[in-house]
Short mmCIF file of C-alpha atoms in Angstrom, two decimals:
data_model
loop_
_atom_site.label_atom_id
_atom_site.label_comp_id
_atom_site.label_asym_id
_atom_site.label_seq_id
_atom_site.Cartn_x
_atom_site.Cartn_y
_atom_site.Cartn_z
CA MET A 1 -0.06 0.04 -0.07
CA THR A 2 1.19 3.49 -0.13
CA GLU A 3 0.86 6.88 1.47
CA SER A 4 -3.05 7.34 3.04
CA GLU A 5 -4.79 9.71 5.13
CA THR A 6 -6.99 7.16 5.91
CA SER A 7 -7.19 3.11 7.02
CA PRO A 8 -10.04 0.46 6.24
CA LYS A 9 -10.43 1.09 10.09
CA GLY A 10 -10.48 4.90 10.73
CA ASN A 11 -8.73 8.51 9.92
CA LEU A 12 -5.00 8.34 10.79
CA LEU A 13 -4.51 11.91 10.79
CA GLN A 14 -4.83 11.82 14.34
CA PHE A 15 -1.34 10.41 14.72
CA GLY A 16 0.55 12.78 12.50
CA LYS A 17 0.65 15.49 9.95
CA ARG A 18 1.95 13.01 7.05
CA VAL A 19 1.21 9.57 7.36
CA HIS A 20 2.49 6.22 5.62
CA TYR A 21 0.28 3.22 6.20
CA GLN A 22 1.22 -0.38 5.48
CA LEU A 23 4.10 0.24 3.45
CA SER A 24 5.69 -2.66 1.94
CA SER A 25 9.11 -3.62 3.35
CA GLU A 26 10.89 -2.02 0.06
CA GLU A 27 9.60 1.17 0.61
CA LEU A 28 10.20 1.35 4.11
CA VAL A 29 13.97 0.59 3.47
CA ARG A 30 13.96 2.84 0.54
CA GLN A 31 12.79 5.98 2.94
CA SER A 32 15.20 4.95 5.51
CA LEU A 33 17.87 5.60 3.43
CA GLU A 34 16.83 8.59 1.72
CA LEU A 35 16.05 10.07 5.52
CA GLY A 36 19.92 9.21 6.30
CA GLN A 37 18.87 6.81 8.84
CA GLY A 38 20.73 3.83 7.80
CA ILE A 39 23.03 2.12 5.26
CA LEU A 40 22.96 -1.07 3.46
CA ASN A 41 25.18 -3.64 3.87
CA HIS A 42 26.81 -6.13 1.69
CA SER A 43 24.05 -8.40 1.32
CA GLY A 44 21.40 -5.86 1.22
CA ALA A 45 20.11 -6.03 5.10
CA LEU A 46 19.38 -2.28 6.47
CA CYS A 47 21.56 -1.33 9.11
CA VAL A 48 20.57 1.15 11.57
CA ASP A 49 21.66 2.53 15.21
CA THR A 50 19.26 2.61 17.72
CA GLY A 51 20.94 5.39 19.59
CA GLU A 52 21.65 6.12 23.47
CA PHE A 53 19.28 2.74 24.18
CA THR A 54 20.92 -0.70 22.73
CA GLY A 55 18.48 -2.61 24.76
CA ARG A 56 15.57 -2.84 26.61
CA SER A 57 15.31 -0.65 29.57
CA PRO A 58 13.36 -2.82 32.47
CA LYS A 59 13.62 -0.09 35.11
CA ASP A 60 11.76 2.22 32.74
CA LYS A 61 8.39 0.25 32.38
CA PHE A 62 5.33 0.58 33.90
CA ILE A 63 1.82 -0.59 34.15
CA VAL A 64 -1.31 1.62 34.67
CA LYS A 65 -2.74 0.24 38.04
CA ASP A 66 -6.59 0.58 37.93
CA VAL A 67 -9.59 -1.51 38.79
CA LEU A 68 -8.43 -3.93 35.94
CA THR A 69 -4.83 -4.27 37.38
CA ALA A 70 -4.92 -3.51 41.03
CA ASP A 71 -5.41 -6.95 42.14
CA THR A 72 -4.16 -9.11 39.58
CA VAL A 73 -0.36 -7.18 38.85
CA ASP A 74 2.12 -8.65 40.78
CA TRP A 75 3.31 -5.70 41.79
CA GLY A 76 7.03 -4.82 42.64
CA GLU A 77 10.61 -4.09 41.03
CA VAL A 78 9.40 -5.86 37.81
CA ASN A 79 6.08 -4.57 37.57
CA ARG A 80 5.76 -0.90 38.63
CA PRO A 81 3.03 0.94 38.86
CA ILE A 82 1.70 4.55 37.50
CA SER A 83 -1.32 6.28 37.75
CA SER A 84 -4.02 6.83 35.33
CA ALA A 85 -3.81 10.28 35.10
CA ASP A 86 0.00 9.92 34.62
CA PHE A 87 -0.93 7.95 31.73
CA ASP A 88 -3.64 10.08 30.22
CA ARG A 89 -1.34 13.28 30.37
CA LEU A 90 1.85 11.15 28.33
CA HIS A 91 -0.64 9.99 25.95
CA GLN A 92 -1.99 13.60 25.03
CA LYS A 93 1.73 15.01 25.00
CA MET A 94 2.79 12.26 22.97
CA LEU A 95 -0.33 12.73 20.12
CA VAL A 96 0.17 16.68 20.37
CA TYR A 97 4.39 16.09 19.59
CA LEU A 98 3.33 13.45 16.92
CA GLU A 99 0.95 16.19 15.02
CA GLY A 100 3.14 17.81 13.35
CA LYS A 101 5.58 14.79 12.23
CA GLU A 102 5.84 12.46 9.45
CA VAL A 103 4.71 9.03 11.04
CA TRP A 104 4.32 5.38 9.64
CA VAL A 105 1.77 3.38 10.91
CA ARG A 106 1.32 -0.74 10.48
CA ASP A 107 -2.17 -2.99 11.16
CA ALA A 108 -0.66 -6.28 12.50
CA TYR A 109 -1.89 -9.18 14.74
CA ALA A 110 -0.07 -11.50 17.23
CA CYS A 111 -0.54 -15.12 18.00
CA ALA A 112 -0.39 -17.41 14.92
CA ASP A 113 -3.47 -19.73 16.27
CA PRO A 114 -6.42 -17.87 15.06
CA GLU A 115 -8.49 -18.53 18.09
CA TYR A 116 -6.26 -16.35 20.34
CA ARG A 117 -5.43 -13.52 17.70
CA LEU A 118 -4.26 -10.11 19.07
CA ASN A 119 -4.76 -7.36 16.61
CA ILE A 120 -2.12 -4.47 17.00
CA ARG A 121 -2.09 -1.16 15.52
CA VAL A 122 1.28 0.38 15.52
CA VAL A 123 2.54 4.23 14.56
CA ASN A 124 5.80 4.84 14.80
CA GLU A 125 8.56 8.00 14.08
CA THR A 126 10.85 6.52 11.68
CA PRO A 127 10.38 3.90 8.90
CA TRP A 128 12.59 1.61 10.16
CA ALA A 129 10.98 1.01 13.49
CA ASN A 130 7.82 0.37 11.32
CA LEU A 131 9.66 -2.06 9.12
CA PHE A 132 10.84 -3.98 12.36
CA CYS A 133 7.02 -4.30 12.85
CA TYR A 134 6.55 -5.54 9.60
CA GLU A 135 9.15 -8.44 10.36
CA LEU A 136 8.39 -9.06 14.10
CA PHE A 137 4.69 -9.48 13.81
CA LEU A 138 2.30 -11.18 12.40
CA ARG A 139 1.12 -9.53 8.60
CA PRO A 140 -2.68 -9.49 7.60
CA GLU A 141 -3.41 -9.95 3.81
CA ASP A 142 -4.68 -6.53 2.05
CA GLU A 143 -8.18 -8.30 1.94
CA ASP A 144 -7.88 -9.24 5.68
CA LEU A 145 -7.07 -5.30 6.38
CA LEU A 146 -10.81 -4.36 5.54
CA THR A 147 -12.59 -6.68 8.00
CA LEU A 148 -9.57 -6.18 10.81
CA GLU A 149 -11.31 -5.23 14.21
CA PRO A 150 -9.59 -2.60 16.35
CA GLY A 151 -7.08 -4.26 18.94
CA TRP A 152 -4.25 -2.64 20.85
CA LEU A 153 -2.38 0.38 20.13
CA ILE A 154 1.25 1.14 20.02
CA LEU A 155 2.60 4.50 20.15
CA GLN A 156 6.39 4.72 19.42
CA ALA A 157 8.27 8.37 19.51
CA PRO A 158 11.97 8.08 20.22
CA GLY A 159 12.07 12.09 19.83
CA PHE A 160 9.19 12.10 22.75
CA LYS A 161 10.96 12.52 26.23
CA ALA A 162 8.93 12.72 29.29
CA ASN A 163 9.75 15.24 32.52
CA PRO A 164 10.25 12.85 35.48
CA LEU A 165 9.24 15.61 37.66
CA MET A 166 5.95 15.93 36.08
CA ASP A 167 4.82 12.65 34.61
CA GLY A 168 5.44 10.08 36.99
CA THR A 169 8.32 8.36 35.19
CA ARG A 170 11.97 7.63 36.38
CA GLN A 171 13.64 9.46 33.39
CA SER A 172 12.60 10.50 29.94
CA ASN A 173 12.28 7.21 28.44
CA PHE A 174 9.65 4.62 29.36
CA THR A 175 7.45 2.29 27.91
CA ILE A 176 3.93 2.36 29.85
CA VAL A 177 0.92 -0.64 29.17
CA ASP A 178 -2.07 -0.12 30.09
CA PHE A 179 -4.70 -2.70 29.71
CA SER A 180 -7.96 -0.98 30.20
CA ARG A 181 -7.40 1.26 27.20
CA LYS A 182 -5.40 -1.30 25.22
CA THR A 183 -2.64 0.99 24.68
CA ILE A 184 1.33 0.89 24.93
CA LEU A 185 3.25 4.01 24.66
CA ILE A 186 7.20 4.03 24.00
CA GLY A 187 9.10 7.36 24.27
CA GLY A 188 12.64 8.36 24.53
CA SER A 189 14.19 4.99 23.28
CA ALA A 190 14.32 3.77 19.90
CA TYR A 191 15.15 0.27 20.54
CA THR A 192 12.79 -1.36 18.57
CA GLY A 193 12.69 -4.47 21.55
CA GLU A 194 10.48 -2.21 23.57
CA MET A 195 7.57 -2.89 20.98
CA LYS A 196 8.08 -6.35 20.88
CA LYS A 197 8.35 -7.43 24.51
CA GLY A 198 5.35 -4.65 25.51
CA ILE A 199 3.18 -6.89 23.17
CA PHE A 200 4.63 -10.08 24.65
CA SER A 201 3.77 -8.51 28.53
CA VAL A 202 0.41 -8.36 27.21
CA LEU A 203 0.18 -11.37 26.00
CA ASN A 204 1.71 -12.72 29.39
CA PHE A 205 -1.09 -10.98 31.34
CA LEU A 206 -4.12 -12.20 28.87
CA LEU A 207 -3.59 -15.72 27.93
CA PRO A 208 -3.48 -17.24 31.16
CA GLN A 209 -6.04 -15.71 33.20
CA ASN A 210 -8.72 -15.44 29.82
CA HIS A 211 -7.73 -18.88 28.06
CA GLY A 212 -5.88 -20.73 30.23
CA VAL A 213 -3.01 -20.51 27.79
CA LEU A 214 0.55 -21.22 29.33
CA SER A 215 2.49 -18.09 27.47
CA MET A 216 6.22 -18.99 26.96
CA HIS A 217 9.38 -16.95 26.67
CA CYS A 218 10.98 -20.02 24.54
CA SER A 219 11.63 -21.36 20.91
CA ALA A 220 10.04 -24.27 19.37
CA ASN A 221 10.36 -26.22 16.11
CA GLU A 222 8.84 -29.43 14.67
CA GLY A 223 10.03 -32.84 13.29
CA ALA A 224 8.88 -34.23 10.16
CA ASP A 225 6.46 -36.51 12.45
CA GLY A 226 4.84 -33.52 14.02
CA ASP A 227 6.53 -33.77 17.30
CA VAL A 228 7.47 -30.55 18.86
CA ALA A 229 10.27 -29.48 20.94
CA LEU A 230 10.32 -26.22 23.07
CA PHE A 231 13.46 -24.67 24.14
CA PHE A 232 13.41 -22.42 27.23
CA GLY A 233 16.89 -20.16 28.28
CA LEU A 234 18.02 -17.07 29.20
CA SER A 235 20.34 -14.78 27.18
CA GLY A 236 23.58 -16.70 25.99
CA THR A 237 22.15 -20.52 26.61
CA GLY A 238 21.42 -21.29 22.80
CA LYS A 239 17.56 -20.88 22.85
CA THR A 240 17.84 -19.64 19.12
CA THR A 241 20.76 -21.31 17.93
CA LEU A 242 19.44 -25.00 19.27
CA SER A 243 16.16 -24.59 17.70
CA ALA A 244 17.51 -23.32 14.51
CA ASP A 245 17.88 -27.31 13.18
CA ALA A 246 17.85 -27.81 9.46
CA SER A 247 16.21 -31.28 9.91
CA ARG A 248 13.37 -29.73 11.93
CA ALA A 249 10.53 -27.08 10.91
CA LEU A 250 11.05 -23.94 13.37
CA ILE A 251 8.02 -22.74 14.72
CA GLY A 252 9.36 -19.50 16.34
CA ASP A 253 12.21 -18.45 17.86
CA ASP A 254 11.42 -16.31 21.04
CA GLU A 255 7.78 -16.45 22.13
CA HIS A 256 4.73 -18.78 22.27
CA GLY A 257 1.54 -20.18 23.49
CA TRP A 258 0.91 -23.62 24.79
CA ALA A 259 -3.10 -23.81 24.57
CA ALA A 260 -4.88 -27.18 25.03
CA GLY A 261 -3.91 -29.32 21.84
CA SER A 262 -1.41 -26.67 20.21
CA VAL A 263 1.61 -24.76 20.79
CA PHE A 264 1.78 -21.37 19.06
CA ASN A 265 4.04 -18.59 17.69
CA PHE A 266 2.91 -15.23 19.00
CA GLU A 267 4.78 -13.84 16.25
CA GLY A 268 5.68 -13.16 12.45
CA GLY A 269 9.45 -12.93 12.84
CA CYS A 270 12.69 -13.51 14.42
CA TYR A 271 15.17 -11.01 16.40
CA ALA A 272 18.13 -12.65 17.03
CA LYS A 273 21.33 -11.72 18.78
CA ALA A 274 23.89 -11.37 15.90
CA ILE A 275 27.13 -10.90 18.46
CA ASP A 276 29.81 -13.43 16.77
CA LEU A 277 27.49 -14.66 14.43
CA ASN A 278 28.89 -16.55 11.94
CA ALA A 279 27.41 -18.92 8.67
CA GLU A 280 29.58 -22.10 10.12
CA ARG A 281 27.53 -22.17 13.60
CA GLU A 282 24.57 -20.62 12.88
CA PRO A 283 24.10 -20.78 8.81
CA GLU A 284 19.93 -20.29 9.11
CA ILE A 285 20.33 -16.90 10.80
CA PHE A 286 23.23 -15.90 8.68
CA SER A 287 21.78 -16.73 5.47
CA ALA A 288 18.82 -14.30 6.52
CA ILE A 289 20.83 -11.40 6.70
CA ARG A 290 19.28 -10.30 3.27
CA PRO A 291 17.15 -7.49 1.75
CA GLY A 292 14.18 -6.78 4.21
CA ALA A 293 16.15 -8.02 7.03
CA LEU A 294 17.09 -5.17 9.85
CA LEU A 295 20.47 -5.51 11.68
CA GLU A 296 20.89 -3.19 14.83
CA ASN A 297 23.97 -1.49 16.41
CA VAL A 298 26.55 -3.57 14.33
CA VAL A 299 29.93 -2.28 12.93
CA VAL A 300 30.09 -1.93 9.11
CA ASP A 301 32.66 -0.90 7.08
CA GLN A 302 31.66 1.89 5.10
CA GLU A 303 33.19 0.84 1.53
CA THR A 304 32.58 -2.76 1.47
CA GLY A 305 29.26 -3.21 3.49
CA LEU A 306 31.14 -6.02 5.27
CA VAL A 307 29.79 -6.26 9.42
CA ASP A 308 32.09 -7.43 12.05
CA PHE A 309 29.78 -9.43 14.06
CA SER A 310 32.42 -9.62 16.69
CA ASP A 311 32.92 -5.83 17.18
CA THR A 312 31.53 -4.87 20.32
CA GLN A 313 32.43 -1.23 20.30
CA LYS A 314 28.31 0.21 20.19
CA THR A 315 26.98 -2.85 22.31
CA GLU A 316 27.13 -6.70 23.11
CA ASN A 317 23.45 -6.91 21.94
CA THR A 318 23.64 -6.67 18.28
CA ARG A 319 20.61 -8.30 16.79
CA VAL A 320 19.18 -9.11 13.31
CA ALA A 321 15.43 -8.98 12.68
CA TYR A 322 13.61 -10.68 9.78
CA PRO A 323 10.64 -12.32 8.95
CA ILE A 324 10.32 -15.90 9.89
CA HIS A 325 10.22 -17.02 5.97
CA PHE A 326 13.65 -15.92 5.86
CA ILE A 327 14.15 -19.59 7.74
CA ASP A 328 14.31 -22.06 4.88
CA ASN A 329 12.60 -24.62 7.12
CA ALA A 330 10.33 -22.29 8.92
CA LYS A 331 6.66 -23.72 9.16
CA GLU A 332 3.65 -21.42 8.34
CA PRO A 333 1.65 -20.91 9.70
CA SER A 334 3.63 -21.03 12.66
CA PHE A 335 1.41 -23.33 15.27
CA GLY A 336 1.95 -27.31 15.95
CA ALA A 337 0.89 -30.09 18.16
CA GLU A 338 1.42 -29.90 22.13
CA PRO A 339 5.26 -30.63 22.81
CA SER A 340 6.68 -33.86 23.28
CA ASN A 341 10.02 -32.79 24.81
CA ILE A 342 10.77 -29.57 26.69
CA PHE A 343 14.16 -28.59 27.12
CA PHE A 344 15.18 -25.91 29.53
CA LEU A 345 18.72 -24.67 28.95
CA THR A 346 21.18 -23.26 31.30
CA CYS A 347 24.91 -21.70 31.21
CA ASP A 348 26.27 -23.24 34.05
CA ALA A 349 29.76 -21.69 34.55
CA PHE A 350 30.17 -23.61 37.84
CA GLY A 351 30.57 -27.02 35.89
CA ILE A 352 28.22 -28.40 38.21
CA LEU A 353 25.16 -29.29 36.59
CA PRO A 354 25.30 -32.39 34.06
CA PRO A 355 24.98 -31.74 29.85
CA ILE A 356 21.50 -33.24 29.73
CA SER A 357 19.49 -34.58 32.85
CA LYS A 358 15.83 -35.73 32.68
CA LEU A 359 13.06 -33.83 35.21
CA ASP A 360 9.99 -35.07 37.12
CA THR A 361 7.05 -32.66 36.72
CA GLU A 362 8.03 -31.43 40.35
CA GLN A 363 11.54 -30.75 39.27
CA ALA A 364 9.99 -29.13 35.86
CA MET A 365 8.28 -26.80 37.94
CA TYR A 366 11.25 -26.02 40.36
CA HIS A 367 13.40 -25.12 37.72
CA PHE A 368 11.17 -23.29 35.48
CA ILE A 369 10.48 -21.17 38.45
CA SER A 370 14.22 -20.75 39.32
CA GLY A 371 14.99 -20.09 35.51
CA TYR A 372 18.71 -20.28 36.15
CA THR A 373 21.83 -19.32 34.34
CA ALA A 374 25.09 -17.80 35.16
CA LYS A 375 27.07 -14.65 33.67
CA VAL A 376 30.93 -15.05 33.50
CA ALA A 377 33.86 -12.63 33.68
CA GLY A 378 34.34 -10.46 31.06
CA THR A 379 30.84 -10.26 29.72
CA GLU A 380 29.82 -7.12 32.04
CA MET A 381 31.84 -4.33 33.72
CA GLY A 382 32.82 -5.42 37.44
CA ILE A 383 32.34 -9.38 36.70
CA THR A 384 35.37 -11.30 37.66
CA SER A 385 33.87 -14.60 38.85
CA PRO A 386 30.66 -16.41 37.88
CA GLN A 387 27.41 -14.39 38.90
CA THR A 388 24.39 -16.79 39.26
CA THR A 389 20.94 -15.08 37.49
CA PHE A 390 17.67 -16.23 38.15
CA SER A 391 14.90 -15.40 36.17
CA ALA A 392 11.47 -17.09 37.28
CA CYS A 393 10.01 -19.07 34.12
CA PHE A 394 12.98 -17.80 31.90
CA GLY A 395 11.37 -14.46 31.56
CA ARG A 396 10.85 -12.69 34.77
CA VAL A 397 11.01 -9.13 33.82
CA PHE A 398 8.21 -9.96 30.93
CA LEU A 399 5.29 -11.50 33.60
CA PRO A 400 2.80 -9.42 35.04
CA LEU A 401 1.51 -11.95 37.06
CA HIS A 402 2.98 -13.82 39.94
CA PRO A 403 5.20 -16.38 38.68
CA LEU A 404 3.90 -19.43 40.72
CA LYS A 405 0.85 -18.53 38.17
CA TYR A 406 2.60 -19.70 35.36
CA ALA A 407 4.73 -22.64 36.90
CA GLY A 408 1.42 -24.11 38.43
CA LEU A 409 -0.03 -23.70 34.79
CA LEU A 410 2.96 -25.67 33.50
CA GLY A 411 2.32 -28.29 36.38
CA ARG A 412 -1.16 -28.74 35.12
CA LYS A 413 -0.01 -29.45 31.88
CA LEU A 414 2.42 -31.87 32.38
CA GLN A 415 0.33 -33.51 34.76
CA GLU A 416 -2.00 -33.93 31.59
CA ASN A 417 0.23 -35.09 29.73
CA PRO A 418 2.51 -37.67 31.44
CA GLU A 419 4.07 -38.51 27.95
CA ILE A 420 5.96 -35.16 27.55
CA ASN A 421 9.70 -35.34 28.52
CA VAL A 422 11.25 -32.14 30.26
CA TRP A 423 15.21 -32.24 30.14
CA LEU A 424 17.77 -29.69 31.46
CA VAL A 425 20.36 -29.09 29.60
CA ASN A 426 23.96 -27.24 30.28
CA THR A 427 25.28 -25.53 27.62
CA GLY A 428 28.03 -24.04 30.06
CA TRP A 429 31.31 -25.66 31.66
CA ILE A 430 32.13 -28.92 32.18
CA GLY A 431 35.27 -30.64 34.03
CA GLY A 432 35.41 -27.46 36.26
CA MET A 433 34.17 -23.93 37.06
CA TYR A 434 34.88 -21.19 34.23
CA GLY A 435 38.67 -20.44 33.93
CA ILE A 436 39.23 -23.99 34.72
CA GLY A 437 36.99 -26.30 33.06
CA ASN A 438 35.83 -26.16 29.31
CA ARG A 439 32.79 -24.93 27.58
CA ILE A 440 30.66 -27.95 26.45
CA SER A 441 30.91 -28.43 22.87
CA LEU A 442 27.86 -27.20 20.84
CA LYS A 443 28.48 -30.52 18.65
CA TYR A 444 27.64 -32.83 22.26
CA THR A 445 24.87 -30.39 22.76
CA ARG A 446 23.20 -30.96 19.62
CA ALA A 447 23.74 -34.90 19.82
CA LEU A 448 22.18 -34.61 23.14
CA ILE A 449 19.02 -32.65 22.53
CA ALA A 450 18.55 -35.09 19.37
CA ALA A 451 19.29 -38.23 21.27
CA ALA A 452 16.54 -36.99 23.21
CA ILE A 453 13.89 -36.00 20.70
CA ARG A 454 14.49 -39.55 18.80
CA GLY A 455 13.73 -41.29 22.49
CA ASP A 456 17.39 -42.85 22.18
CA LEU A 457 17.65 -41.91 25.94
CA ASN A 458 14.62 -43.91 26.86
CA ALA A 459 16.05 -46.81 27.58
CA VAL A 460 19.44 -45.99 28.92
CA PRO A 461 20.02 -46.52 32.71
CA TYR A 462 20.10 -43.27 34.66
CA THR A 463 21.70 -41.99 38.08
CA THR A 464 20.60 -39.54 40.24
CA HIS A 465 22.65 -36.23 40.77
CA PRO A 466 23.19 -36.46 44.98
CA VAL A 467 22.65 -32.87 45.12
CA PHE A 468 19.98 -31.39 42.32
CA LYS A 469 18.56 -35.38 42.46
CA ILE A 470 17.80 -34.89 38.74
CA ALA A 471 18.60 -38.08 36.64
CA MET A 472 22.07 -38.42 34.75
CA PRO A 473 21.56 -40.70 31.34
CA GLY A 474 24.98 -43.02 31.24
CA SER A 475 25.07 -43.02 27.67
CA CYS A 476 23.96 -41.29 24.65
CA PRO A 477 25.28 -42.04 20.80
CA GLY A 478 27.79 -39.43 19.69
CA VAL A 479 28.59 -38.28 23.35
CA PRO A 480 31.66 -39.46 25.52
CA SER A 481 29.98 -41.29 28.40
CA GLU A 482 32.33 -39.72 30.90
CA ILE A 483 30.91 -36.99 30.49
CA LEU A 484 27.60 -37.44 31.23
CA ASP A 485 28.25 -37.26 34.91
CA PRO A 486 29.86 -33.82 35.60
CA CYS A 487 31.84 -34.93 38.57
CA ASN A 488 33.68 -37.42 36.62
CA LEU A 489 36.03 -34.80 35.09
CA TRP A 490 36.62 -32.69 37.94
CA SER A 491 40.19 -33.70 39.21
CA ASP A 492 39.27 -32.69 42.88
CA ARG A 493 36.02 -34.91 43.91
CA ALA A 494 35.81 -32.71 47.16
CA GLU A 495 35.97 -29.19 45.37
CA TYR A 496 33.02 -30.19 43.16
CA ASP A 497 31.23 -31.45 46.21
CA ALA A 498 31.19 -28.24 47.87
CA LYS A 499 30.59 -25.76 44.82
CA ALA A 500 27.61 -27.94 44.24
CA ALA A 501 26.75 -27.20 47.39
CA GLU A 502 27.09 -23.87 47.11
CA LEU A 503 25.27 -23.57 43.93
CA ALA A 504 22.30 -25.52 45.53
CA GLY A 505 22.58 -22.66 48.32
CA LEU A 506 22.00 -20.23 45.48
CA PHE A 507 19.13 -21.53 44.20
CA ALA A 508 17.42 -22.16 47.51
CA GLY A 509 18.08 -18.13 48.32
CA HIS A 510 16.28 -17.42 45.03
CA PHE A 511 13.58 -19.56 45.78
CA ALA A 512 12.95 -18.30 49.05
CA GLN A 513 10.85 -15.24 47.98
CA TYR A 514 8.29 -17.87 46.49
CA ALA A 515 8.65 -20.58 49.35
CA ASP A 516 5.47 -19.16 51.26
CA ALA A 517 3.10 -19.34 48.30
CA ALA A 518 4.33 -22.49 46.92
CA GLY A 519 3.07 -25.91 47.01
CA GLU A 520 4.73 -28.95 48.71
CA ASP A 521 5.12 -30.36 45.21
CA ILE A 522 7.48 -27.59 44.06
CA LYS A 523 9.60 -27.80 47.56
CA ARG A 524 10.22 -31.42 47.07
CA ALA A 525 12.01 -30.58 43.90
CA ALA A 526 14.13 -28.27 46.01
CA PRO A 527 18.01 -29.46 45.81
CA LEU A 528 19.48 -30.74 49.15
CA ILE A 529 21.73 -28.59 50.86
CA LYS A 530 24.47 -30.54 51.59
CA THR A 531 27.90 -32.15 50.13
CA ARG A 532 28.11 -35.58 48.74
#
């Protein structure tokens, strides 16, 4: 479609002086280049800088506290309240700010399963932000726009800055979600991930409460026989890498819903980390960097157009966004059956957890509420030794409801489907902690996951970890048996036991905040606070 003053569903001039509606990706790229807002890399992808913010700003995200949310949202450090009056004031200020601007508007939707579809209208201050929305949200056909019912509105204006003293924000940038008005306001930040995660937070509020659907921060793929695998994991654990398997169809790489009978993608595209990206390790993602893709905050050679994916001078959070059909084996429409296998990925820099272990339902709920991984020396300023990171449900910052709501829903689904296998996979260190041991080979991790999916680990003998009580397989095709029990590779058994007890204590410390409200089933799955 071309420039328009109206859409099939109302006047768009309320948003700006000149409105571009539902432009193609080619038009959005052309306009971005003409406005001097980006350059093309050698393969034709648009490269842009997001400015001051190269990642989300969780402390500047707010939810309007009103009758709808007062007793349902889990208020605290993650979910910060803001008043309806502050929202209204900022909303009006943003509309006034946009009145004289050129803006880009797009109608899209979330949730590939039509039963749970959420319609979205996005208003952007730049064409490349609108390109991001084209890539990441699901795209209605032109004829569908004629009957598209109004849904959620996102106003994204990076050039608009709040006045914290007057507007109730922490600083000049903000993301505010109003569930009653079905509106998300984003100002002061051009980081596009705020839009994507804003809608994710909305779905995390609506789907579990209204439909009994478990909303999940995970990737998903499907085998030739229709079996579905889910991959949960925090940043750096391999969630995107391990789900991008050429032998399996990609359902999605980040956000999904689990309904009765189906797993469905929330999105229409992928937003993959690009740091250290190369064609050998991640060929599917690398080949998706082509015309229509959006690279954020990468370092590009101005003469050759080549990207140095190892360069972190702008940020370690370099990203590439692209429609899911840029992945050759992507499944469209992007949903499948209920999962057969669920993988919780953790980068354990302490070298304590096994490369793979099997969890029962109680352990699955416990490790889901834990959401453990570790940051290692060099990843952030001031980190000189491994630092544990716990994020409930592998996405705490996106959860408006109490984490136990999601863990309880997972437990019920596993009880209703006892044939589902849940695995804890350590993609981090073995043979010692960071600095002593080695990071497990990606080849071995892929082999372990493939074996679990094929059922090769169903008939092998298992032993129980003495501290974490998880079941460790004794053998796996293509993987040396000696690495499957992590203590085998430590030169000092007593040191392993001491570190295992230390890690167990950190798990217990994180879980303490949920202990009073948690059921006995989850508590029974806690690790033992003792050495071997």
